Amino acid sequence: MTARDTERATPGDARTAEEHPDHAPVGDETGEAPEEQAVWNEADDDRTAETLHWLRAKRRAHHRQRRRDRAVLVYCVVLAALGYGSGYAVRFLRELKLGADHGSLGADLQRTLPAAFVAVTLGLAVLAARDALWRGPVVVSGPSAGWLLAQPVRRGAVLRPGFRRSAGLAAGAGLLVATAVAVVLQVTGQSSFGGGLLALLPAAVCLPLLAVSLGMAVERRPHLAPYVRRATAPAVLLLALGAGQAALAGAGHRWAPLELAELWSGPWGWAAQPVVSVTGGAAYGWPAATVLLVAVTAAAVLYAHRDAAHVPNAQLRSRAATATAVTSGVFALELRAAKLAVLEAGGDAPKRRLRLRAPRNRHLVVVWRDLLALLRAPGRLGRAVVWTAAAAAAAGLGAATAGEKRVLGLAVGLLCGYAAVGALAEPARLETDNVRRAAWSPFRLRTLMLHHTIVPAVLGALLGLLAAVPYALAGAVWTLLLMPLCALPFAAAAVFGACRGPARTDLLFVGGATPMGGPGPFLFAAWYAAGPLVSVTGLVLVLNAALGHGLDARSVSSVAVVAALLTAGLLFFVTRSADRLVKH
């Protein structure tokens, strides 16, 4: 704004800005103009059209290149999905049809619909709220946040297209999922493809839009961030309860009053009613529920669309910086750096100021520090408990079957167990993010990393012991030994991953190219996930063999020997990797 434009501002212009907040100048971080700054009016000072036209002209080449890059990425994803996923999808649908023709699979799916919709809706809400802590539906580039919004332009013209783009992508993803679910309903004989898709349409469009609107509310109001972080743990617990209810309903254990209350308690139930009705369930008021769902969604989207123009500048700048850091980390295959950028922007779980008496023995200093860090950030222990429960459930379901299903169940359960123990090994990762932090330690880095395995191994074994108690009461007493044993190689694998070092991107280009691709990506994936890959694979093989021959002292001793060998081998590579970090 020039000096002449400033002199031209009148008190009437101030009233115009109050009546139309979209036209207010960008002053402080809240978007409100300070008292000493003149207010611009749309009639004389609006430069939105010419500024955006100038930017489109200047960015034309850049946008053209971005569209080409996105087209290549979409082409590669579609090619991989068709080439590698179509066969698995056809086999999966064939098994579903066989299960529905010769069993009660279709009826089981119909019984799980109310609880499943509650769990899906709650999961979308948690993801949208957590995503809004660091990104959100409205994300602009750094130059736009730092320069464009400082010009005499309407904020709504700059920010609202981002919200509309996010809403469109969310609705498109919902339609794709609805199409896949409609195919499953047709294959299992629950409904025709057209009828199932029509019944799924309200949920496919409205639930993603409601999630985007929730994310917009969190992004627009920074004071909601602490409440979102505090509510995450109870929400995850409710999500687990919903998943458990769905599993029980699929097994035939239903509670009709609870399902009726869920169907009318909110958008999650309103979205489920047309699907329940088309599959033969009792949902006679589904037209009214659909009208309520559409009305609530329309109101939420309109309110969020209005909010999109009022996101504070501080939020936009921090999100632009975080998005750039995350994108750089992902494209450089430094996923740890991307995760740290997200945690720093969104604010990790609140820290508690607790104290523990320092030990006199220097060999207990690392254990003391790890326990203190865990007590001050109890969210890590909560994540470990949740992953342990998921591991016990998946492994138990796999052990009750045979063949490929047993191997799959054991693999999923052990991967969840690795995630549980890995959540307790965060101090080791913080130590290797910058090896100069280890200067406090009286030990060499290799010895320090070995000490960092103690707390994850001990606490992981205790969690495994607690998870094995229900199975022991049911008669599988040997699980009291098997589940805690798995924590030892997992702790060593987690610390080995912490000592991995910078990404070996050179492995991506190893070997020659073939029509099916080169071996480079597989070698890089094997290097990157060497810890969980070795530990989980070894334990799956030995546990599957032990379950096939029956659990007795001999089979359990073989599992213990393999677990000990895996732990020793991984600890050996922990020391080598730690020495390599110090050397470089």
Coordinates of C-alpha atoms in Angstrom, one line a residue:
M1 CA 0.0 0.0 0.0
T2 CA 1.4 3.4 -1.0
A3 CA 1.4 6.6 1.1
R4 CA -1.3 8.0 -1.2
D5 CA -3.4 4.9 -0.6
T6 CA -2.9 5.3 3.1
E7 CA -4.1 8.9 3.1
R8 CA -7.2 7.8 1.1
A9 CA -8.4 5.4 3.9
T10 CA -11.4 6.7 5.7
P11 CA -13.4 5.7 8.8
G12 CA -15.9 4.1 6.4
D13 CA -13.2 1.8 5.2
A14 CA -12.7 0.6 8.8
R15 CA -16.4 -0.2 8.9
T16 CA -16.1 -2.1 5.7
A17 CA -13.3 -4.2 7.1
E18 CA -15.3 -5.0 10.2
E19 CA -18.3 -6.0 8.1
H20 CA -16.1 -8.1 5.8
P21 CA -13.2 -9.8 7.8
D22 CA -12.0 -11.4 4.6
H23 CA -10.8 -8.0 3.4
A24 CA -8.9 -7.1 6.5
P25 CA -5.2 -6.5 6.1
V26 CA -2.6 -8.9 7.4
G27 CA -1.3 -7.2 10.5
D28 CA -0.5 -9.4 13.6
E29 CA -0.6 -13.2 13.7
T30 CA -4.3 -13.3 14.2
G31 CA -5.1 -11.5 11.0
E32 CA -6.4 -8.3 12.8
A33 CA -4.9 -5.0 11.9
P34 CA -3.1 -3.0 14.6
E35 CA -4.6 0.4 15.5
E36 CA -1.7 2.4 14.0
Q37 CA -2.1 0.6 10.6
A38 CA -4.5 2.0 8.0
V39 CA -7.3 -0.2 6.9
W40 CA -7.7 -0.9 3.2
N41 CA -11.0 -1.2 1.5
E42 CA -12.0 -3.4 -1.4
A43 CA -13.2 -0.6 -3.7
D44 CA -9.9 1.3 -3.9
D45 CA -7.1 -1.0 -2.7
D46 CA -8.1 -4.6 -3.7
R47 CA -5.4 -6.1 -5.8
T48 CA -6.5 -9.7 -5.6
A49 CA -7.3 -10.3 -9.2
E50 CA -4.2 -8.8 -10.7
T51 CA -1.9 -10.3 -8.0
L52 CA -3.2 -13.8 -8.6
H53 CA -3.1 -13.3 -12.3
W54 CA 0.5 -12.2 -12.1
L55 CA 1.3 -15.2 -9.9
R56 CA -0.3 -17.6 -12.3
A57 CA 1.7 -16.2 -15.1
K58 CA 5.0 -16.4 -13.1
R59 CA 4.3 -19.9 -11.8
R60 CA 3.0 -21.4 -15.1
A61 CA 6.1 -23.3 -15.8
H62 CA 6.5 -24.5 -12.3
H63 CA 2.9 -25.7 -12.1
R64 CA 3.3 -27.5 -15.5
Q65 CA 6.3 -29.4 -14.2
R66 CA 4.4 -30.3 -11.0
R67 CA 1.5 -31.6 -13.0
R68 CA 3.8 -33.8 -15.0
D69 CA 5.5 -35.1 -11.8
R70 CA 2.1 -35.9 -10.3
A71 CA 1.0 -37.6 -13.5
V72 CA 4.1 -39.8 -13.5
L73 CA 3.5 -40.6 -9.8
V74 CA -0.2 -41.5 -10.4
Y75 CA 0.8 -43.6 -13.4
C76 CA 3.4 -45.6 -11.3
V77 CA 0.9 -46.1 -8.5
V78 CA -1.8 -47.3 -10.8
L79 CA 0.6 -49.6 -12.7
A80 CA 1.9 -51.1 -9.4
A81 CA -1.6 -51.6 -8.2
L82 CA -2.8 -53.3 -11.3
G83 CA 0.4 -55.3 -11.8
Y84 CA 0.9 -56.5 -8.3
G85 CA -2.4 -56.0 -6.6
S86 CA -4.9 -57.2 -9.1
G87 CA -4.0 -60.9 -8.6
Y88 CA -4.3 -60.6 -4.8
A89 CA -7.6 -58.7 -5.1
V90 CA -9.1 -61.4 -7.3
R91 CA -7.9 -64.1 -5.0
F92 CA -9.3 -62.3 -2.0
L93 CA -12.7 -61.8 -3.6
R94 CA -12.8 -65.4 -4.6
E95 CA -12.1 -66.6 -1.1
L96 CA -14.8 -64.2 0.2
K97 CA -17.3 -65.7 -2.3
L98 CA -16.4 -69.2 -1.2
G99 CA -16.7 -68.2 2.4
A100 CA -20.1 -66.7 1.8
D101 CA -21.4 -69.7 -0.3
H102 CA -20.2 -72.4 2.1
G103 CA -20.4 -70.5 5.4
S104 CA -21.8 -67.6 7.2
L105 CA -19.4 -64.9 6.1
G106 CA -22.0 -62.7 4.6
A107 CA -24.1 -62.8 7.7
D108 CA -21.1 -62.1 9.8
L109 CA -20.3 -59.0 7.7
Q110 CA -23.9 -57.7 8.1
R111 CA -23.7 -58.1 11.9
T112 CA -20.5 -56.0 12.1
L113 CA -21.8 -53.0 10.2
P114 CA -23.1 -50.8 13.2
A115 CA -19.9 -51.2 15.2
A116 CA -17.7 -51.0 12.1
F117 CA -19.1 -47.6 11.1
V118 CA -18.6 -46.3 14.6
A119 CA -14.9 -47.4 14.6
V120 CA -14.3 -46.0 11.1
T121 CA -15.9 -42.6 11.9
L122 CA -13.9 -42.3 15.1
G123 CA -10.7 -43.3 13.3
L124 CA -11.3 -40.6 10.7
A125 CA -12.0 -38.0 13.4
V126 CA -8.7 -38.9 15.2
L127 CA -6.7 -38.8 12.0
A128 CA -8.2 -35.4 10.9
A129 CA -7.7 -33.8 14.3
R130 CA -4.1 -35.1 14.7
D131 CA -3.3 -34.1 11.1
A132 CA -4.5 -30.6 11.8
L133 CA -1.9 -30.2 14.5
W134 CA 0.9 -29.9 11.9
R135 CA -0.8 -29.6 8.5
G136 CA -4.5 -29.3 8.2
P137 CA -6.8 -28.9 5.3
V138 CA -5.4 -25.4 4.3
V139 CA -1.6 -25.5 3.6
V140 CA 0.0 -22.8 1.5
S141 CA 3.6 -22.5 0.3
G142 CA 6.2 -20.6 2.2
P143 CA 6.2 -17.7 -0.3
S144 CA 2.5 -17.4 -0.2
A145 CA 2.4 -17.4 3.6
G146 CA 5.3 -14.9 3.8
W147 CA 4.6 -12.6 0.8
L148 CA 1.3 -13.1 -0.9
L149 CA -0.9 -12.7 2.3
A150 CA 1.0 -9.5 3.1
Q151 CA -0.3 -7.9 0.0
P152 CA -3.7 -6.1 -0.3
V153 CA -5.5 -9.3 -1.3
R154 CA -8.5 -11.1 0.0
R155 CA -7.5 -13.9 2.3
G156 CA -10.4 -16.0 1.3
A157 CA -9.4 -16.0 -2.4
V158 CA -6.0 -17.4 -1.4
L159 CA -6.9 -19.9 1.4
R160 CA -10.3 -21.2 0.5
P161 CA -9.1 -23.1 -2.7
G162 CA -6.9 -25.2 -0.4
F163 CA -9.9 -26.2 1.7
R164 CA -11.9 -27.0 -1.4
R165 CA -9.1 -29.1 -2.7
S166 CA -8.7 -31.0 0.5
A167 CA -12.5 -31.6 0.7
G168 CA -12.6 -32.9 -2.9
L169 CA -9.7 -35.3 -2.4
A170 CA -11.3 -36.6 0.8
A171 CA -14.6 -37.2 -0.9
G172 CA -12.9 -38.8 -3.9
A173 CA -11.0 -41.2 -1.5
G174 CA -14.3 -42.0 0.2
L175 CA -16.0 -42.9 -3.1
L176 CA -13.1 -45.2 -4.0
V177 CA -13.5 -47.0 -0.7
A178 CA -17.3 -47.2 -1.2
T179 CA -16.8 -48.8 -4.6
A180 CA -14.5 -51.5 -3.1
V181 CA -17.0 -52.1 -0.2
A182 CA -19.9 -52.4 -2.7
V183 CA -17.9 -55.0 -4.6
V184 CA -17.4 -57.0 -1.4
L185 CA -21.2 -56.7 -0.6
Q186 CA -22.0 -58.0 -4.0
V187 CA -19.5 -60.9 -3.8
T188 CA -20.8 -62.0 -0.4
G189 CA -24.4 -61.8 -1.6
Q190 CA -25.5 -59.0 0.7
S191 CA -26.7 -56.7 -2.0
S192 CA -26.3 -55.8 -5.7
F193 CA -23.4 -53.6 -6.7
G194 CA -25.7 -50.7 -7.6
G195 CA -27.8 -50.9 -4.5
G196 CA -24.8 -51.3 -2.2
L197 CA -23.0 -48.3 -3.8
L198 CA -26.1 -46.2 -3.6
A199 CA -26.5 -47.0 0.1
L200 CA -22.8 -46.3 0.8
L201 CA -22.9 -43.0 -1.0
P202 CA -24.0 -40.8 2.0
A203 CA -21.3 -42.3 4.2
A204 CA -18.6 -42.1 1.4
V205 CA -19.2 -38.4 0.9
C206 CA -20.4 -37.1 4.3
L207 CA -18.0 -38.8 6.7
P208 CA -14.8 -37.6 4.9
L209 CA -16.2 -34.1 4.6
L210 CA -17.0 -34.1 8.3
A211 CA -13.5 -35.2 9.1
V212 CA -12.1 -32.3 6.9
S213 CA -14.4 -29.9 8.7
L214 CA -13.1 -31.1 12.1
G215 CA -9.5 -30.6 10.9
M216 CA -10.4 -27.1 9.7
A217 CA -11.8 -26.2 13.2
V218 CA -8.6 -27.4 14.9
E219 CA -6.3 -25.6 12.4
R220 CA -8.3 -22.4 12.7
R221 CA -8.1 -22.3 16.5
P222 CA -4.7 -23.0 17.9
H223 CA -6.0 -23.1 21.5
L224 CA -7.7 -26.4 20.6
A225 CA -4.4 -28.2 20.1
P226 CA -3.8 -29.1 23.8
Y227 CA -7.3 -30.6 24.0
V228 CA -6.7 -32.7 20.9
R229 CA -3.6 -34.1 22.3
R230 CA -5.2 -34.9 25.6
A231 CA -8.3 -36.5 23.9
T232 CA -6.2 -38.7 21.6
A233 CA -5.6 -41.5 24.2
P234 CA -9.3 -41.8 25.2
A235 CA -10.3 -41.7 21.5
V236 CA -7.9 -44.5 20.7
L237 CA -9.4 -46.5 23.6
L238 CA -12.9 -45.9 22.2
L239 CA -11.6 -47.0 18.8
A240 CA -10.3 -50.2 20.3
L241 CA -13.6 -50.8 22.0
G242 CA -15.4 -50.3 18.7
A243 CA -13.1 -52.7 17.0
G244 CA -13.7 -55.2 19.8
Q245 CA -17.4 -54.8 19.5
A246 CA -17.2 -55.4 15.7
A247 CA -15.2 -58.6 16.3
L248 CA -17.7 -59.9 18.9
A249 CA -20.6 -59.0 16.6
G250 CA -19.0 -60.9 13.8
A251 CA -18.6 -63.9 16.1
G252 CA -22.4 -63.8 16.9
H253 CA -22.3 -61.9 20.2
R254 CA -24.5 -58.8 19.6
W255 CA -26.2 -56.4 22.0
A256 CA -29.3 -55.0 20.2
P257 CA -29.8 -52.0 22.6
L258 CA -26.2 -50.8 22.1
E259 CA -26.4 -51.1 18.3
L260 CA -29.7 -49.2 18.3
A261 CA -28.2 -46.4 20.3
E262 CA -25.2 -46.3 18.0
L263 CA -27.4 -46.0 14.9
W264 CA -29.1 -42.9 16.2
S265 CA -26.3 -41.4 18.4
G266 CA -24.6 -39.3 15.7
P267 CA -23.3 -39.1 12.1
W268 CA -21.5 -42.5 12.5
G269 CA -24.8 -44.2 13.0
W270 CA -26.8 -42.2 10.5
A271 CA -24.2 -43.1 7.8
A272 CA -24.5 -46.8 8.7
Q273 CA -28.3 -47.0 8.5
P274 CA -28.8 -47.1 4.7
V275 CA -26.1 -49.9 4.5
V276 CA -27.7 -51.9 7.3
S277 CA -31.1 -51.6 5.5
V278 CA -29.9 -52.6 2.1
T279 CA -28.1 -55.7 3.6
G280 CA -31.3 -56.9 5.3
G281 CA -30.8 -55.4 8.8
A282 CA -33.3 -53.5 11.0
A283 CA -32.9 -49.8 10.1
Y284 CA -36.4 -48.6 9.2
G285 CA -35.7 -44.9 9.8
W286 CA -32.8 -44.7 7.4
P287 CA -34.4 -41.9 5.2
A288 CA -34.6 -39.6 8.2
A289 CA -31.1 -40.6 9.3
T290 CA -29.8 -39.8 5.8
V291 CA -31.4 -36.3 5.8
L292 CA -29.9 -35.6 9.2
L293 CA -26.5 -36.7 8.0
V294 CA -26.6 -34.5 4.9
A295 CA -27.9 -31.5 6.9
V296 CA -25.2 -31.8 9.5
T297 CA -22.5 -32.3 6.9
A298 CA -23.7 -29.3 4.8
A299 CA -23.6 -27.0 7.9
A300 CA -20.2 -28.2 9.0
V301 CA -18.7 -27.7 5.5
L302 CA -20.2 -24.2 5.2
Y303 CA -18.8 -23.3 8.6
A304 CA -15.4 -24.7 7.8
H305 CA -15.4 -23.0 4.4
R306 CA -15.9 -19.7 6.3
D307 CA -13.2 -20.6 8.8
A308 CA -10.7 -21.3 6.0
A309 CA -10.2 -17.6 5.4
H310 CA -9.3 -16.8 9.0
V311 CA -6.4 -19.2 9.7
P312 CA -3.7 -17.1 11.6
N313 CA -0.6 -16.3 9.7
A314 CA 1.6 -18.0 12.3
Q315 CA -0.3 -21.2 11.7
L316 CA 0.2 -20.9 7.9
R317 CA 3.9 -20.2 8.2
S318 CA 4.6 -23.0 10.6
R319 CA 2.6 -25.5 8.5
A320 CA 4.4 -24.4 5.3
A321 CA 7.8 -25.0 7.0
T322 CA 6.7 -28.3 8.4
A323 CA 5.2 -29.5 5.1
T324 CA 8.5 -28.6 3.3
A325 CA 10.5 -30.5 6.0
V326 CA 8.3 -33.6 5.8
T327 CA 8.4 -33.6 2.0
S328 CA 12.1 -33.3 2.0
G329 CA 12.5 -36.1 4.5
V330 CA 10.2 -38.4 2.6
F331 CA 11.8 -37.8 -0.8
A332 CA 15.3 -38.2 0.8
L333 CA 14.0 -41.4 2.5
E334 CA 14.8 -40.0 5.9
L335 CA 11.5 -41.0 7.6
R336 CA 12.9 -40.3 11.0
A337 CA 13.5 -36.6 10.1
A338 CA 10.0 -36.4 8.7
K339 CA 8.6 -37.8 11.9
L340 CA 10.6 -35.4 14.1
A341 CA 9.3 -32.5 12.0
V342 CA 5.7 -33.6 12.5
L343 CA 6.2 -34.1 16.3
E344 CA 7.9 -30.7 16.7
A345 CA 5.2 -28.9 14.8
G346 CA 2.2 -30.7 16.4
G347 CA 3.7 -30.8 19.9
D348 CA 4.3 -34.3 21.3
A349 CA 2.5 -35.6 24.3
P350 CA 2.8 -33.3 27.3
K351 CA 5.8 -33.8 29.5
R352 CA 5.5 -34.4 33.2
R353 CA 8.0 -33.1 35.7
L354 CA 8.9 -36.1 37.8
R355 CA 12.0 -37.0 39.6
L356 CA 13.8 -40.3 40.4
R357 CA 16.7 -40.6 42.8
A358 CA 19.9 -40.9 40.8
P359 CA 21.7 -44.2 41.2
R360 CA 25.2 -44.4 42.7
N361 CA 26.4 -47.1 40.3
R362 CA 27.4 -45.6 36.9
H363 CA 26.2 -48.8 35.2
L364 CA 22.6 -47.9 36.1
V365 CA 22.7 -44.3 34.9
V366 CA 21.3 -45.2 31.4
V367 CA 18.5 -47.3 32.9
W368 CA 17.7 -44.4 35.3
R369 CA 17.5 -41.9 32.5
D370 CA 15.4 -44.2 30.3
L371 CA 12.9 -44.8 33.1
L372 CA 12.8 -41.1 33.9
A373 CA 12.1 -40.2 30.2
L374 CA 9.3 -42.8 30.2
L375 CA 7.7 -41.5 33.3
R376 CA 7.8 -37.9 32.0
A377 CA 6.2 -39.0 28.7
P378 CA 3.7 -41.7 29.6
G379 CA 2.2 -41.6 26.2
R380 CA 4.9 -43.9 25.0
L381 CA 3.9 -46.5 27.6
G382 CA 0.3 -46.1 26.5
R383 CA 1.2 -46.8 22.9
A384 CA 3.2 -49.8 24.0
V385 CA 0.2 -51.2 25.9
V386 CA -2.1 -50.6 22.9
W387 CA 0.3 -52.3 20.5
T388 CA 0.8 -55.2 22.9
A389 CA -3.0 -55.8 23.1
A390 CA -3.2 -55.8 19.3
A391 CA -0.2 -58.2 19.1
A392 CA -1.8 -60.6 21.6
A393 CA -5.1 -60.5 19.7
A394 CA -3.6 -61.1 16.3
A395 CA -1.2 -63.8 17.4
G396 CA -4.0 -65.6 19.3
L397 CA -6.3 -65.6 16.2
G398 CA -3.4 -66.8 14.1
A399 CA -2.5 -69.6 16.5
A400 CA -6.1 -70.9 16.4
T401 CA -5.9 -71.5 12.7
A402 CA -3.5 -73.5 10.4
G403 CA -1.5 -73.1 7.3
E404 CA -1.2 -69.6 5.7
K405 CA -3.6 -68.0 8.0
R406 CA -1.5 -69.0 11.0
V407 CA 1.6 -67.6 9.5
L408 CA -0.2 -64.4 8.6
G409 CA -1.7 -64.0 12.1
L410 CA 1.7 -64.7 13.7
A411 CA 3.4 -62.2 11.4
V412 CA 0.9 -59.4 12.2
G413 CA 1.0 -60.1 15.9
L414 CA 4.8 -60.1 16.0
L415 CA 4.9 -56.9 14.0
C416 CA 2.6 -55.3 16.5
G417 CA 4.8 -56.6 19.3
Y418 CA 7.8 -55.0 17.6
A419 CA 5.9 -51.7 17.5
A420 CA 5.1 -52.0 21.2
V421 CA 8.8 -52.6 22.2
G422 CA 10.0 -50.0 19.7
A423 CA 7.8 -47.3 21.4
L424 CA 9.8 -47.9 24.5
A425 CA 13.2 -47.5 22.7
E426 CA 12.8 -43.8 21.9
P427 CA 15.7 -42.6 24.1
A428 CA 18.1 -44.7 21.9
R429 CA 16.8 -42.9 18.8
L430 CA 17.1 -39.5 20.4
E431 CA 20.7 -40.5 21.3
T432 CA 21.6 -41.3 17.7
D433 CA 19.8 -38.4 16.1
N434 CA 22.9 -36.4 17.0
V435 CA 25.7 -38.5 18.4
R436 CA 27.2 -35.5 20.1
R437 CA 24.4 -35.7 22.6
A438 CA 26.1 -38.9 24.0
A439 CA 28.9 -36.7 25.4
W440 CA 27.2 -36.9 28.8
S441 CA 27.7 -40.7 29.0
P442 CA 30.7 -42.2 30.8
F443 CA 30.6 -45.0 28.2
R444 CA 31.5 -45.4 24.6
L445 CA 28.5 -45.2 22.2
R446 CA 28.5 -48.9 21.6
T447 CA 28.2 -49.6 25.3
L448 CA 25.6 -46.8 25.7
M449 CA 23.4 -48.4 23.0
L450 CA 23.6 -51.8 24.7
H451 CA 22.4 -50.2 27.9
H452 CA 19.5 -48.6 26.1
T453 CA 18.2 -52.1 25.3
I454 CA 17.6 -52.9 29.0
V455 CA 14.4 -50.9 29.7
P456 CA 12.6 -51.9 26.4
A457 CA 13.5 -55.5 26.9
V458 CA 12.3 -55.7 30.6
L459 CA 9.2 -53.6 30.2
G460 CA 8.3 -55.4 26.9
A461 CA 8.7 -58.7 28.7
L462 CA 6.4 -57.6 31.5
L463 CA 3.8 -56.4 29.0
G464 CA 4.1 -59.7 27.1
L465 CA 3.6 -61.6 30.4
L466 CA 0.4 -59.6 31.2
A467 CA -0.9 -60.2 27.7
A468 CA -0.3 -63.9 28.1
V469 CA -2.4 -64.2 31.3
P470 CA -5.8 -64.7 29.5
Y471 CA -4.3 -67.4 27.2
A472 CA -2.8 -69.1 30.3
L473 CA -6.1 -69.1 32.0
A474 CA -7.6 -70.7 28.9
G475 CA -5.1 -73.5 29.1
A476 CA -2.1 -72.3 27.0
V477 CA 0.3 -72.1 29.9
W478 CA 3.4 -72.0 27.7
T479 CA 2.4 -68.5 26.5
L480 CA 3.6 -67.2 29.8
L481 CA 7.1 -67.9 28.6
L482 CA 6.7 -67.5 24.8
M483 CA 5.3 -63.9 24.8
P484 CA 8.0 -62.4 27.1
L485 CA 10.7 -64.1 25.1
C486 CA 9.8 -62.2 22.0
A487 CA 10.5 -58.9 23.7
L488 CA 14.3 -59.6 23.8
P489 CA 15.0 -59.7 20.1
F490 CA 12.5 -56.9 19.5
A491 CA 14.4 -54.6 21.9
A492 CA 17.7 -55.4 20.2
A493 CA 16.1 -54.9 16.7
A494 CA 14.7 -51.5 17.8
V495 CA 18.1 -50.2 19.1
F496 CA 19.8 -51.6 15.9
G497 CA 17.3 -49.5 13.9
A498 CA 18.3 -46.5 16.0
C499 CA 22.0 -47.0 15.0
R500 CA 21.2 -47.5 11.3
G501 CA 22.6 -44.1 10.3
P502 CA 21.9 -42.0 7.2
A503 CA 19.7 -43.6 4.5
R504 CA 21.7 -45.7 2.0
T505 CA 20.1 -44.3 -1.1
D506 CA 22.9 -45.8 -3.2
L507 CA 21.2 -49.2 -2.7
L508 CA 18.3 -48.1 -4.9
F509 CA 20.5 -48.2 -7.9
V510 CA 22.3 -51.5 -7.3
G511 CA 21.8 -54.2 -10.0
G512 CA 20.5 -54.0 -13.5
A513 CA 17.1 -53.0 -14.7
T514 CA 14.6 -55.7 -15.8
P515 CA 11.0 -55.5 -17.1
M516 CA 9.9 -56.2 -13.6
G517 CA 12.2 -53.6 -12.1
G518 CA 15.6 -53.7 -10.5
P519 CA 16.6 -55.3 -7.2
G520 CA 17.6 -51.9 -5.8
P521 CA 14.3 -50.9 -4.0
F522 CA 14.1 -54.4 -2.4
L523 CA 17.7 -54.1 -1.2
F524 CA 17.0 -50.7 0.3
A525 CA 13.8 -51.9 2.0
A526 CA 15.8 -54.9 3.4
W527 CA 18.5 -52.6 4.7
Y528 CA 16.0 -50.1 6.1
A529 CA 13.9 -52.7 7.9
A530 CA 16.6 -55.2 8.7
G531 CA 15.9 -55.2 12.4
P532 CA 12.2 -56.0 12.4
L533 CA 12.6 -58.1 9.2
V534 CA 15.2 -60.5 10.8
S535 CA 13.5 -60.7 14.2
V536 CA 9.9 -61.1 13.0
T537 CA 10.9 -63.6 10.3
G538 CA 12.9 -65.8 12.6
L539 CA 10.3 -65.8 15.3
V540 CA 7.5 -66.5 12.8
L541 CA 9.3 -69.6 11.5
V542 CA 10.1 -71.1 14.9
L543 CA 6.7 -70.3 16.4
N544 CA 4.9 -71.7 13.4
A545 CA 6.9 -74.9 13.7
A546 CA 6.3 -75.1 17.5
L547 CA 2.6 -74.7 17.1
G548 CA 2.5 -77.3 14.4
H549 CA 4.1 -79.9 16.6
G550 CA 2.2 -78.8 19.7
L551 CA 3.5 -76.7 22.6
D552 CA 5.7 -78.7 24.9
A553 CA 9.0 -78.3 26.7
R554 CA 11.0 -79.2 23.6
S555 CA 9.3 -76.8 21.2
V556 CA 9.4 -74.0 23.8
S557 CA 13.1 -74.6 24.3
S558 CA 13.7 -74.3 20.6
V559 CA 11.9 -71.0 20.6
A560 CA 14.0 -69.8 23.5
V561 CA 17.2 -70.8 21.7
V562 CA 16.2 -69.0 18.5
A563 CA 15.2 -65.9 20.4
A564 CA 18.6 -65.9 22.2
L565 CA 20.5 -66.3 18.9
L566 CA 18.5 -63.5 17.3
T567 CA 19.1 -61.2 20.3
A568 CA 22.9 -61.9 20.4
G569 CA 23.2 -61.4 16.6
L570 CA 21.3 -58.2 16.6
L571 CA 23.3 -56.8 19.6
F572 CA 26.5 -57.6 17.8
F573 CA 25.3 -55.5 14.8
V574 CA 24.2 -52.8 17.3
T575 CA 27.9 -52.4 18.4
R576 CA 29.2 -52.4 14.9
S577 CA 26.6 -49.8 13.8
A578 CA 27.4 -47.6 16.8
D579 CA 31.1 -47.8 16.1
R580 CA 30.4 -46.8 12.4
L581 CA 28.3 -43.8 13.6
V582 CA 31.2 -42.5 15.7
K583 CA 33.7 -43.2 13.0
H584 CA 31.8 -41.1 10.4

